[in-house]
Amino acid sequence: MPALVVLGAQLGYEGKGKAVDLLSQEAHAVIRCQGGDNAGHTVITDKGTFKLHLVPSGILWPNVWCFLGNGCVVDPWELVTELGSLRARGVDVSYFRVSALAHVVMPWHRELDRLGDGVGMATKLGTTGRGIGPCYADKMLRRGLRMADLLEPDLDLKLARLHALKSAEIDMFQPRASVVLPPPGKLADALRLLGGELRDFIADTDAMARKFANAGEDILLEGAQGTMLDIDFGTYPYVTSSSTTAAGAFAGSGLPPRELAGVIGVAKAYVTRVGEGPMPSEMPAPLADTVRQRGMEFGVTTGRPRRCGWFDAPQAKYACEVNGIDGIILTKLDVLTGMGPIKVVTSYEFDNDGRDDLPARLYGSPKLTPIYTEVPGWDEDIAGVRDWSKLPDNARRYVELLQRLVGVEIVLVATGPHRDDIIDR
Ligand code: IMP
């Protein structure tokens, strides 16, 4: 049973990049199972800071296979750029592969994402604008292009049909559109060129993954975004367009679920959210500003300031249940240093009825009131502490409180941005 799933247990940007980076050094292969370049990971190594959007952060370890699985949606322009900048910094990308079955994010997907966000709804979703939703929609409508198509001789024909359809769709949103798509022939040429550059990387990653599993090799299945952004179990419609939960890791990689060894959930010592949607434990502005500055809480992909809130235990507990999380990696504990008393949501009152469970469909309901407990904080600098016993008592008590409330063991605690700033409990 060689597959370990690592995923976000909150609202995205939990610090998964660092967690996956840490766990990948032991892995034979790391597979990203869903999402596209809406995700963003920052990993800090001795070689400097790496900001990755598509390529799994395992690429920063030597000889680790890194796949973008069939469940991903891939912008080939972005992929070629990212691989190029990794190569330029001396990173060996020869172990990288992208599934031939992964869908291609086309320029019209980005335009439609931008034009369509909020259409037919009360508010905008605040998507990353990377074309993710429209690309998944076309996949489900069975009229998408897959990575393998970039290498096929009938690319021009497929593209001409889609181009006509997509131009008409764009016109529906915006007649007399200021949006001008490149003509189909030009687009086909560009894609063929990209296909040429990516030819050696496009592979049957699902078959490769099964082969690794059959040989008993350890595989890390990396989820992008977070549980509350899952298309089914998240705060719909304020979600992304894929399955971010543990089940999605198998559909998105082609590994059979019987290979599951365990599920690790990554959670921050507080919560953040980018874009619209409910976040019941959101902090008031001055406090949120402090946390945002200290935690550098700005989107890796969009640069947008992230909304900040207190740790929400019922939400994390829900994520543990939906994903079957066996252990939690708690990140960014150091950001809470010097904050004074720290609040934690322990339960919710719904129509005056106390409850510590939290169905996602109620998350953010105006009838839902978070109930907080307040615990003393700490002022000692804990940045980079790597020994549990060296943490101040109040910091240890805080971690133990979260563990008690969520009911799942916190196995690692991150205390700084560097790869090694971590406590193994
Ligand atoms: P989309 O994934 O671009 O369609 O955006 C849908 C929602 O998911 C928006 O609220 C985004 O801000 C959010 N989102 C998408 N990707 C990420 C991520 O990697 N981390 C955190 N939020 C994300």
XYZ file of N, CA and C in Angstrom, residues 29-30 34 40 59 84 108 137-138 190 217 223 286-287 295 299 320 356 385 391 410 422:
66
model
N 7.736 8.790 -6.423
C 7.006 9.656 -7.354
C 6.030 10.558 -6.600
N 5.857 11.770 -7.126
C 4.857 12.699 -6.595
C 3.894 13.005 -7.732
N -5.195 17.136 -9.384
C -6.259 18.013 -9.916
C -5.775 19.458 -9.936
N -0.597 27.508 -6.259
C 0.725 28.114 -6.168
C 1.419 27.622 -4.929
N 9.895 18.233 -7.505
C 10.905 18.423 -8.559
C 12.216 18.954 -7.965
N 11.072 25.967 -18.139
C 12.223 26.756 -18.586
C 12.891 27.473 -17.416
N -9.151 30.722 -24.770
C -10.573 31.075 -24.601
C -11.066 30.722 -23.204
N -15.270 22.509 -17.434
C -16.623 22.422 -18.011
C -16.553 21.769 -19.386
N -15.582 22.183 -20.205
C -15.431 21.591 -21.537
C -15.034 20.113 -21.453
N 1.016 27.543 -32.787
C 1.600 27.751 -31.448
C 1.517 26.460 -30.634
N 6.775 0.816 -4.811
C 7.430 2.111 -4.602
C 6.478 3.083 -3.882
N -2.745 16.843 -3.411
C -3.979 17.559 -3.737
C -3.673 19.047 -3.845
N -7.831 45.293 11.351
C -6.462 45.581 11.824
C -5.692 44.302 12.181
N -6.402 43.368 12.801
C -5.773 42.099 13.185
C -5.404 41.286 11.944
N 2.491 36.773 7.966
C 2.458 35.469 7.303
C 2.667 35.579 5.798
N -1.671 35.889 -2.416
C -1.743 34.738 -3.323
C -0.477 34.570 -4.161
N -11.245 16.431 8.181
C -10.664 15.136 8.596
C -11.642 14.005 8.294
N -20.948 20.894 17.160
C -19.530 20.988 16.810
C -19.257 20.322 15.466
N 12.300 27.084 15.287
C 12.452 26.077 16.356
C 12.180 24.696 15.770
N 9.605 24.833 22.430
C 8.510 25.791 22.215
C 8.054 26.332 23.573
N -1.632 15.841 15.522
C -0.807 16.799 14.768
C 0.614 16.240 14.796
N 10.895 22.792 10.976
C 9.760 21.913 11.256
C 10.038 21.084 12.501
